[in-house]
XYZ file of C-alpha atoms in Angstrom:
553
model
C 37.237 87.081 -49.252
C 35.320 90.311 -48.886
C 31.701 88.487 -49.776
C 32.800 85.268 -47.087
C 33.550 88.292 -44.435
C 30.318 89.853 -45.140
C 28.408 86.694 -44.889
C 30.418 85.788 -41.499
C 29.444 88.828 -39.773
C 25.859 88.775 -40.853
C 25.368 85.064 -39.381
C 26.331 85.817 -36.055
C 24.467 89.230 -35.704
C 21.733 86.903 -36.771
C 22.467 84.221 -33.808
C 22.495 86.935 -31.084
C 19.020 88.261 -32.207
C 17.458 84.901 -31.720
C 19.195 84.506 -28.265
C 17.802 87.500 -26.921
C 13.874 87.071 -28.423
C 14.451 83.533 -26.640
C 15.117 85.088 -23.140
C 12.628 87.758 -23.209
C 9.838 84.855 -24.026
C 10.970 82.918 -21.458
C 11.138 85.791 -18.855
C 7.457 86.535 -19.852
C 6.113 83.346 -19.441
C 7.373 83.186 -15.587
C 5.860 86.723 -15.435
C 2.412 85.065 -16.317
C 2.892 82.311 -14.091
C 4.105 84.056 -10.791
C 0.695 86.247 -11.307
C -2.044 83.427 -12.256
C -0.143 81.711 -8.460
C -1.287 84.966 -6.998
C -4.231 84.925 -8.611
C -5.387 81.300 -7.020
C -4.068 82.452 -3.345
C -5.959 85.879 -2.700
C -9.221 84.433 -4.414
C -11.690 84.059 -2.508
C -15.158 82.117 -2.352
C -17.265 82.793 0.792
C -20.525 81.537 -0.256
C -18.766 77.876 -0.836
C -20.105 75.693 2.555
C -17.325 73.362 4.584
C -18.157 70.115 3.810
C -18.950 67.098 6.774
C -16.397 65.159 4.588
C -13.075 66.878 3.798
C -11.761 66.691 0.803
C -8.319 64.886 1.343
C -6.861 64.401 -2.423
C -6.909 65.961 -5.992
C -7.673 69.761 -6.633
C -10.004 69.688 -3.890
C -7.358 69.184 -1.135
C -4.907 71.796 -2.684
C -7.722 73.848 -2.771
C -8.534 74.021 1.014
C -4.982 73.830 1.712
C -4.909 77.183 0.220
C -7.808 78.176 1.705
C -6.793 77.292 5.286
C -3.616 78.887 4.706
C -5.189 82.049 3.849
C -8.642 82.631 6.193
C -7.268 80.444 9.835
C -5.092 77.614 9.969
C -7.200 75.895 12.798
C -9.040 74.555 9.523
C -5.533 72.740 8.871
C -5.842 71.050 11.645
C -9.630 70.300 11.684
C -8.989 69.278 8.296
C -5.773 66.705 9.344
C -7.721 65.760 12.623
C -10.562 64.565 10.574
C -8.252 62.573 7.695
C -6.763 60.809 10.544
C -10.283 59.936 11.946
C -11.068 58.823 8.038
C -8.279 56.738 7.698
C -8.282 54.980 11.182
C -12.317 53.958 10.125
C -11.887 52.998 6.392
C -8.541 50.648 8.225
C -10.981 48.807 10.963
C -13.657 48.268 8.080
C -10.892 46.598 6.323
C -10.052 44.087 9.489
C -14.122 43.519 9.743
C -14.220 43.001 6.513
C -11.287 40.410 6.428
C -12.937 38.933 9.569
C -15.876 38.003 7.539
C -14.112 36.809 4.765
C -11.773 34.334 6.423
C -14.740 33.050 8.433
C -12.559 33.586 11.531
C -13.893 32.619 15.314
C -13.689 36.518 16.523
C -17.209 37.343 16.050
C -16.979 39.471 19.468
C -13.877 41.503 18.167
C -15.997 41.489 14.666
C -18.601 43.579 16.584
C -15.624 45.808 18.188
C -14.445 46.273 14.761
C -17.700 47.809 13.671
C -18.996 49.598 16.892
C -15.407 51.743 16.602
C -16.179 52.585 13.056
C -19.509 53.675 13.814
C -18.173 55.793 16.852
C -16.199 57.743 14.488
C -19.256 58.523 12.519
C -21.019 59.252 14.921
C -18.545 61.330 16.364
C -18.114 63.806 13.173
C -21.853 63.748 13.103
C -22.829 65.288 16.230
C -24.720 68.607 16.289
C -21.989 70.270 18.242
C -19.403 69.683 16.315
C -21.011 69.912 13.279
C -22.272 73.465 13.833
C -18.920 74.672 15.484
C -16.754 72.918 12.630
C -18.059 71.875 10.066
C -20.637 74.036 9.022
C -19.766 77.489 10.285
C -18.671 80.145 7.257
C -16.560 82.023 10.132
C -13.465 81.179 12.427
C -13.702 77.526 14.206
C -13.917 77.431 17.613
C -11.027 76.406 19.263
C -11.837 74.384 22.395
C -14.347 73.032 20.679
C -11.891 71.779 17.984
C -9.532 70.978 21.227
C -12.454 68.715 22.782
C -12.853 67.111 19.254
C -8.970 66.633 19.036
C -9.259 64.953 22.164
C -12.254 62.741 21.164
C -10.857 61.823 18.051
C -7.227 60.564 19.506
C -8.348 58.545 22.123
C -11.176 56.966 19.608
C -7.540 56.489 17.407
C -5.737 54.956 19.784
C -8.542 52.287 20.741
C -8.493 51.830 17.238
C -4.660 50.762 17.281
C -4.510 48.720 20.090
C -7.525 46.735 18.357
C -5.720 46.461 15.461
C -2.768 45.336 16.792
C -4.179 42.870 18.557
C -6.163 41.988 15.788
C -3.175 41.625 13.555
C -1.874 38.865 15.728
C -4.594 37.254 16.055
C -5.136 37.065 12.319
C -1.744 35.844 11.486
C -2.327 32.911 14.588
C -5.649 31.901 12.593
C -4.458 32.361 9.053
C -1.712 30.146 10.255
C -3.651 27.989 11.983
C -6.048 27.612 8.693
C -3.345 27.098 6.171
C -1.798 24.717 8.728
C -5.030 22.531 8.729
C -5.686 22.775 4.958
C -2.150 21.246 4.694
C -2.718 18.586 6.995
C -5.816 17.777 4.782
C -4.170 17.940 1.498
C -1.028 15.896 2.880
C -3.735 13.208 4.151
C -5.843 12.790 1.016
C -2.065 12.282 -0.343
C -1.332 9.627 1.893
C -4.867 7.762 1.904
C -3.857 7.709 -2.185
C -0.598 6.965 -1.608
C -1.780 4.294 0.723
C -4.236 2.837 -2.098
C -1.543 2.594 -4.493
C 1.219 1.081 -2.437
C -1.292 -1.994 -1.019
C -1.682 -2.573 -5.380
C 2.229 -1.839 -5.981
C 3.116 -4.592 -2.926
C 0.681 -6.740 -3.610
C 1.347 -7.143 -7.423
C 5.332 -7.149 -6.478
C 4.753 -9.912 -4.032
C 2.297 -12.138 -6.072
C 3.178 -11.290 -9.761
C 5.745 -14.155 -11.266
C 8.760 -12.215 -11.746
C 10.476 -12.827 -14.980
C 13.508 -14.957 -14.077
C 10.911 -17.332 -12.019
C 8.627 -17.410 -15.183
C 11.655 -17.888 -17.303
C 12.747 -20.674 -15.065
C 9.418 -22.923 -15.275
C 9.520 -22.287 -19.114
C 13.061 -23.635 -19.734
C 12.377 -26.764 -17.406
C 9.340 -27.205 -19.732
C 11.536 -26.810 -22.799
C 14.036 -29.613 -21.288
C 11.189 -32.005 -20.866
C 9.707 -31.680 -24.247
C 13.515 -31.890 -25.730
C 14.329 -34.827 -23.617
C 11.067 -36.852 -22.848
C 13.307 -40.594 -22.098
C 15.178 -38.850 -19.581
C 12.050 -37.782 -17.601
C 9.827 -40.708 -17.385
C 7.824 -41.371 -14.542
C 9.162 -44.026 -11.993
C 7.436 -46.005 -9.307
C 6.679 -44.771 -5.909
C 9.648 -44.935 -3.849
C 8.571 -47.009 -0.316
C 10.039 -44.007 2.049
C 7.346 -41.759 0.808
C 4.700 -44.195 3.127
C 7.301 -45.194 6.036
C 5.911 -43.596 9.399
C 9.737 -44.017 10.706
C 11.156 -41.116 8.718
C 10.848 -37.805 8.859
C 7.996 -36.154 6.740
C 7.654 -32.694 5.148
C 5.138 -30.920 3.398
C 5.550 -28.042 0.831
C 2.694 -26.616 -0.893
C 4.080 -24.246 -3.910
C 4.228 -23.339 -7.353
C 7.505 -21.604 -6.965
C 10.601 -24.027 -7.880
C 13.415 -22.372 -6.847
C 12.176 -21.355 -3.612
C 10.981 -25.319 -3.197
C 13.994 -26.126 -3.907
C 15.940 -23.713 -1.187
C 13.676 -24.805 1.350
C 14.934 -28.602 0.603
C 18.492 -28.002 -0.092
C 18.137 -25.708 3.608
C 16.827 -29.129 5.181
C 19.577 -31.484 3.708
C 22.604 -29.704 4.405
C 21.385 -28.853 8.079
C 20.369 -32.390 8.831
C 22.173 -34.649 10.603
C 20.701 -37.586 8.969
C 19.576 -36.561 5.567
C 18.600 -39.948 4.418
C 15.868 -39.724 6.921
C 14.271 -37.045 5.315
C 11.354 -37.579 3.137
C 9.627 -34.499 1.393
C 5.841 -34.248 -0.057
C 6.260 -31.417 -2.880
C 2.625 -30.240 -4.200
C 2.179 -27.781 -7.079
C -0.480 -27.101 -9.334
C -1.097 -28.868 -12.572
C 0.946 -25.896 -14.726
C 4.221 -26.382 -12.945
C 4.037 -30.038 -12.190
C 6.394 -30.734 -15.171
C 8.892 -28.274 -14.254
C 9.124 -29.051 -10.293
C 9.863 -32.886 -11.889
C 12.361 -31.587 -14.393
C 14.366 -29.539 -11.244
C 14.516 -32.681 -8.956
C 15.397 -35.205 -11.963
C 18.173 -32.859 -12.795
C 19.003 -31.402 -9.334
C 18.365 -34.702 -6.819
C 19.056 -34.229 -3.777
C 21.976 -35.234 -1.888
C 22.747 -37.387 0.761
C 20.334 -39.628 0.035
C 17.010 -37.505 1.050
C 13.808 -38.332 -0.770
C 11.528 -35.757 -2.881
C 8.374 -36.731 -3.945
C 6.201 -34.351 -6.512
C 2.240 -34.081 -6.826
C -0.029 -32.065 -8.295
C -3.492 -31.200 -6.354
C -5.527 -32.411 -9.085
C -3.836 -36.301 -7.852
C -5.868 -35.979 -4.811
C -9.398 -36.768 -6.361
C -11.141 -36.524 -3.102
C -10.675 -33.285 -3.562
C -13.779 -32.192 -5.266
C -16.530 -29.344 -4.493
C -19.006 -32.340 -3.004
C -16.420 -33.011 -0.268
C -14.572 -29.653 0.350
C -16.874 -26.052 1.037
C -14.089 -24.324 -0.697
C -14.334 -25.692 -3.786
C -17.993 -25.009 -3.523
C -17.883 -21.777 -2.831
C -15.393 -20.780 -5.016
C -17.272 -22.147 -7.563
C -20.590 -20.139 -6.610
C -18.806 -16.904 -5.733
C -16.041 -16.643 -8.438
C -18.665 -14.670 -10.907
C -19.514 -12.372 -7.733
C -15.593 -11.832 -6.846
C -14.606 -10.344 -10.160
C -18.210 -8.262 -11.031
C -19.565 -6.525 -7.303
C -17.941 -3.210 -7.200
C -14.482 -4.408 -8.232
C -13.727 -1.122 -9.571
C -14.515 0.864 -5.877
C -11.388 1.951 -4.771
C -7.931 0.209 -5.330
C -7.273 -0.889 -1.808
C -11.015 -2.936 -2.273
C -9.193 -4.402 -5.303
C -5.708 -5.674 -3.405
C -8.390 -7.451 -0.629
C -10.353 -8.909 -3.563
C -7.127 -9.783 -5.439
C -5.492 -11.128 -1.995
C -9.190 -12.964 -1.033
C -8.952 -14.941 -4.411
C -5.117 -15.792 -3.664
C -6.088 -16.945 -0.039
C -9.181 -19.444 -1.344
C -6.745 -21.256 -4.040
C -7.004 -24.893 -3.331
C -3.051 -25.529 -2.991
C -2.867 -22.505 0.414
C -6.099 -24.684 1.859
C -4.232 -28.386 1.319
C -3.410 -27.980 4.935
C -6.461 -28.912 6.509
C -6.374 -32.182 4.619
C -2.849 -33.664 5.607
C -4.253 -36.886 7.343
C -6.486 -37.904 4.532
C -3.289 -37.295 1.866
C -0.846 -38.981 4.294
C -2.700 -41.710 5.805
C 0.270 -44.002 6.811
C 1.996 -41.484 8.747
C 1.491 -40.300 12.224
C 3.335 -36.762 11.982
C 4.218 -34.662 9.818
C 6.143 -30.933 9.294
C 4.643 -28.565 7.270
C 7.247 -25.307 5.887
C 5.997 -22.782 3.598
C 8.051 -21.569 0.785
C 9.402 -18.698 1.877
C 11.263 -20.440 5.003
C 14.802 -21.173 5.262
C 15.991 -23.692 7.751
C 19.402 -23.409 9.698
C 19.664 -26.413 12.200
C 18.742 -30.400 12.146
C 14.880 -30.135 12.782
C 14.742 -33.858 13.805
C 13.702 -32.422 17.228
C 10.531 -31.752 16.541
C 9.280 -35.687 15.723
C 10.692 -36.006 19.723
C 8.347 -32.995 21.547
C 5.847 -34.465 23.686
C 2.785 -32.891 22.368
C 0.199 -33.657 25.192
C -2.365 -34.573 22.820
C -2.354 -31.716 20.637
C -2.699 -31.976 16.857
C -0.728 -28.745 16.398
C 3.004 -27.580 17.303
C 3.713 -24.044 17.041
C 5.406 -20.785 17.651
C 3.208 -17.982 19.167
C 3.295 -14.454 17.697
C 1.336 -12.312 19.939
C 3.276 -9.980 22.297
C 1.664 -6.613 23.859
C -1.572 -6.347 22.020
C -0.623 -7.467 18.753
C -1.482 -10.898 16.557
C -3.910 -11.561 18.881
C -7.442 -13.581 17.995
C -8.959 -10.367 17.729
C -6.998 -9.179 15.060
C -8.204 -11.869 12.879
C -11.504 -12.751 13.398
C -15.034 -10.703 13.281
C -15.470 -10.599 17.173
C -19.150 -8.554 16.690
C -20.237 -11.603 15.549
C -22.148 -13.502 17.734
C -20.963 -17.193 17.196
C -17.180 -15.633 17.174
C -17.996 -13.535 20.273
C -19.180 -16.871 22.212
C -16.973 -19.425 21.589
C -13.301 -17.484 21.464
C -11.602 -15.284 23.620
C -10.433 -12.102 21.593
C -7.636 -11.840 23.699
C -5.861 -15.298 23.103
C -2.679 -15.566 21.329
C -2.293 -16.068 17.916
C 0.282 -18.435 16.301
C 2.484 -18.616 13.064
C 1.748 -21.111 9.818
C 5.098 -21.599 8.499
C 6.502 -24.687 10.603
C 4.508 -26.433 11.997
C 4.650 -29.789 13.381
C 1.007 -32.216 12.859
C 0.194 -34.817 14.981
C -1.870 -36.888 12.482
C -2.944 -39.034 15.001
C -4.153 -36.965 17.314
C -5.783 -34.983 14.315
C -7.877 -38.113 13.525
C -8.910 -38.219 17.114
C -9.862 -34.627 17.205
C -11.850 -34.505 13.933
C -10.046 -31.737 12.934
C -10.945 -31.414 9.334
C -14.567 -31.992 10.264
C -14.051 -28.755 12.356
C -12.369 -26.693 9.642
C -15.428 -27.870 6.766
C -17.915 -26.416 9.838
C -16.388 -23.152 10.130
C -15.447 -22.555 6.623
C -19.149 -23.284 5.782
C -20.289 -20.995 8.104
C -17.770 -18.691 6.722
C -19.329 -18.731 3.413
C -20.113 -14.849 3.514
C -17.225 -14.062 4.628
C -18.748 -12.635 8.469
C -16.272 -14.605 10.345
C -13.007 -13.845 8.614
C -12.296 -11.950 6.081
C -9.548 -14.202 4.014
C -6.464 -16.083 4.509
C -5.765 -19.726 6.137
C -4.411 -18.309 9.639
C -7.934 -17.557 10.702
C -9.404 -20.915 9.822
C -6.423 -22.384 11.479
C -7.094 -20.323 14.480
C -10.205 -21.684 14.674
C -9.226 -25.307 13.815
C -7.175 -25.932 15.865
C -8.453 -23.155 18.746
C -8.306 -25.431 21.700
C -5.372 -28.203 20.091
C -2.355 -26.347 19.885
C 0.954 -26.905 21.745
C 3.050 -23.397 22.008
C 6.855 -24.489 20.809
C 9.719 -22.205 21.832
C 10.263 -19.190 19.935
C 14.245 -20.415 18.983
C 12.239 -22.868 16.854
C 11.029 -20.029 14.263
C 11.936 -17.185 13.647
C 9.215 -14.494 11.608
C 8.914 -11.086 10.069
C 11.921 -11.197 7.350
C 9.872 -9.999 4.474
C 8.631 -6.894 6.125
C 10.727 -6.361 9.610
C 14.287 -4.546 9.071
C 14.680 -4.481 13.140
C 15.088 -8.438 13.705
C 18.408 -8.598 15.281
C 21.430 -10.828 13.577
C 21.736 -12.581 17.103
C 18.032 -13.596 17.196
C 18.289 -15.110 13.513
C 21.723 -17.096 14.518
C 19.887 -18.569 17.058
C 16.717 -20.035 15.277
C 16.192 -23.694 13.740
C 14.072 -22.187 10.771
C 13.379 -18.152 9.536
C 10.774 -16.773 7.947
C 10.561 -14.471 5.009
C 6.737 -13.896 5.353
C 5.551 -10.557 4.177
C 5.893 -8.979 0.903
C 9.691 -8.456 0.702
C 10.376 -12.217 -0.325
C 13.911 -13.167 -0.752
C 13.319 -14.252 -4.931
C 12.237 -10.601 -5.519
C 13.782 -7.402 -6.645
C 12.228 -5.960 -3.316
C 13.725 -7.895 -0.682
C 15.355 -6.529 2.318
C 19.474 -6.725 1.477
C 20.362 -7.246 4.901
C 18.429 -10.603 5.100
C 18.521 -11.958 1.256
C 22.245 -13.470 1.997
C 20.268 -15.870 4.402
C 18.412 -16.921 1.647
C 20.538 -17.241 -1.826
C 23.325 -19.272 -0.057
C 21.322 -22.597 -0.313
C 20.179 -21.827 -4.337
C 21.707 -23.593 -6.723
C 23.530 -21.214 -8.261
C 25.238 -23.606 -10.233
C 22.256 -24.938 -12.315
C 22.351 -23.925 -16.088
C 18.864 -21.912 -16.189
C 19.294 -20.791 -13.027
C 22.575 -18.701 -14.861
C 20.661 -18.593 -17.945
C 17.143 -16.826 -16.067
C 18.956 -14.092 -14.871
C 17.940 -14.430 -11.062
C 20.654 -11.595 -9.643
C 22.419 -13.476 -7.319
């Protein structure tokens, strides 16, 4: 116990001892501290020279800030005077700078900008000042450094209303500039968007959607399967009997043929009247057979089903078209067809437009030449009312019956054809109203008379270069028929449902026939909902590959 005491009381004598060496180093180095401060402040260097620029950071500030303190504190304020003259230039060098950078329109502020910061230069630089403050070894001069105070501020407060109304100005421009480099992003956006939405339309108009394709390929199948049931019959005599009432459809599309029919029929008040002149191409001959030997129409209406290549007058001695599709096919597909993709849609849409079946048209009197009129209907029509009417108009001697489109400036002949040309510029009137192909009712007669198709082979072969009109039937038609065409009331047929959401329900009640033209046909994915009931009501829903093709109904 006695050697644990012992060893207890020499630890803590040992503790204490270490305490109190601690303290007395601490207490010396403070000692040393507080004297090397004093050192520093009562040291002085008179030979050192006051520099033109002061020293404003580092040792070199805390240096003259002792210095001032010590030998006159007017140097403390000569010395803050001229920071603030500093920092006001190196801040207007900055907006000149900027200035130049941005490219801005200020070029008269620009030269403000720099004048100012030159003036304080200049200002520190001047003999007066310089000998009275800046380079004297004595005590500074205090009206002198009063006049320089004075100088300086009102220089500084130039300097701030410059800059702040250079600061608004810069935001206005920088806005301004990021404003236009937006609009000029956005619009190389749209011009691409544009590009690719003229392909995207055109290839969802014109492509053969699957259910169609599917369609012609099990009508095929049936004919193959079943060749007794589908063998070709005699003429029937209403096809050739000038008493009824004639239609032609051009098309490749069976089920939309076969709404435009079914539309006719089931409006009509005598259906047995009816006669219509279906013409496809070759490929889909078989299956626009197969549909009307399994589907016939009702109520005693005739259909009657050609293909183009049946009309062997049709041949590239006879018809320009032919020729010049023949000559310029190479050219279509090879001159700068990989431009730009809108140049592709117009040469994609030009080929579509020259197909033989769109141009069978302009030969109606030669294919029907027992009849004396005749009612053409596109595809993409559907037909509300009995349209035995139209066989009754009086058409004063025109070949051509139809509904005009123009209203304000729009569909107008300008819009069509290539008025800086000189042969267009002479003989039409760019203002003159354009009318619809679609329904239209052909005097054949008076189409004989006029020569018409003579007209339309003289135009298309001036056309050959395509200077007159760039593609599509209208324009021929337009000028076909320029000074032979009777305007028929507008209840007669009604356009614009493939691409206009804005046609009013009333409007559509009222007409004898509507018009899906556009893009947005009724048979596609893309069709306006609001119109499509118009359209599916008169398919035949009920037909087995109709229900088998998946059409969405």
């Amino acid at each position: 116990m006695a050697v644990r005491g012992n060893r207890g009381g020499s630890s803590a004598g040992t503790t204490f001892r270490n305490f109190f060496s601690y303290r007395i180093f601490v207490s010396a180095m403070f000692t040393l501290l507080f004297i090397a401060t004093l050192s520093v402040i009562f040291t002085t260097n008179p030979s050192t020279p006051h520099d033109s620029v002061i020293p404003t950071t580092g040792n070199a500030y805390v240096h003259r800030s002792f210095l001032a303190l010590k030998s006159d504190p007017l140097k403390t304020r000569l010395d803050l005077i001229h920071r603030q003259a500093n920092d006001h230039m190196v801040l207007l060098n900055a907006y000149a700078a900027y200035a130049r950078k941005q490219k801005l329109e200020i070029s008269q502020q620009l030269k403000l900008f720099e004048d100012l910061g030159k003036n304080f230069t200049d200002l520190q630089l001047k003999p007066i000042y310089q000998s009275s403050l800046f380079e004297t070894d004595g005590a500074l001069d205090e009206d002198m450094l009063r006049q320089f105070e004075k100088e300086v501020k009102d220089k500084i407060k130039l300097a701030r209303l410059m800059i702040a109304e250079a600061k608004e100005s810069y935001d206005n421009q920088i806005k301004i500039q990021k404003l236009k480099d937006t609009i000029f992003a956005v619009h190389e956006l749209l011009l691409k968007a544009k590009k690719n939405g003229i392909v995207a339309s055109f290839i969802a108009a014109k492509s053969i959607p699957k259910s169609l394709h599917c369609l012609a390929m099990r009508l095929v199948e049936e004919r193959i399967a079943h060749p007794e049931k589908y063998k070709e019959v005699a003429p029937k005599p209403e096809f050739e009997d000038p008493t009824l009432y004639h239609y032609a459809i051009f098309s490749n599309n069976v089920i939309a043929v076969s709404v435009v029919v079914n539309s006719v029929v089931k409006n009509a008040e005598e259906p047995w009247k009816h006669v219509f002149h279906v013409i496809t191409d070759k490929m889909y001959l078989s299956a626009m057979k197969v549909w009307f030997r399994m589907r016939p129409v009702g109520k005693g209406a005739h259909v009657e089903v050609k293909s183009v290549e049946d009309y062997t007058f049709l041949n590239s001695s006879y018809v320009p078209l032919l020729k010049q599709l023949e000559a310029n096919k190479r050219r279509i597909y090879t001159e700068n067809h990989a431009e730009n993709a809108s140049k592709d849609a117009g040469i994609m849409k030009y080929e579509n437009s020259l197909s033989m079946l769109n141009h069978l048209r302009f030969y109606l009197p030669e294919m029907y030449p027992k009849l004396h009129r005749i009612l053409f209907l596109d595809d993409d029509i559907v037909v509300q009312k009995d349209l035995t009417g139209l066989w009754n108009i009086d058409m004063d001697g025109k070949v051509n019956g139809a509904v005009e489109t123009c209203f304000g400036s729009f569909h107008r002949y300008a819009h069509y054809l290539n008025f800086s040309h000189p042969l267009i510029r002479e003989r039409f009137n760019p203002k003159a109203c354009a009318w619809a192909y679609g329904m239209n009712i052909f005097d054949l007669d008076a189409w004989r008379r006029e020569k018409s198709t003579e007209q339309y082979h003289y135009w298309q072969n001036l056309n050959e270069d395509q200077t007159l009109w760039k593609q599509g039937t209208l324009p021929a038609g337009l000028i076909t028929f320029h000074t032979t065409t009777k305007s028929l009331d507008r209840s007669w047929h009604v356009l614009g449902l493939g691409y206009n959401p804005s046609i009013s329900m009333d409007e559509i009640n009222r007409a004898a026939v509507i018009h899906f033209n556009g893009n947005m046909k009724p048979w596609l994915d893309i069709a306006m909902n609001q119109y499509k009931h118009l359209w599916t009501k008169y398919v035949d829903s009920d037909m087995e590959f109709v229900q088998m093709c998946n059409f969405g109904l």
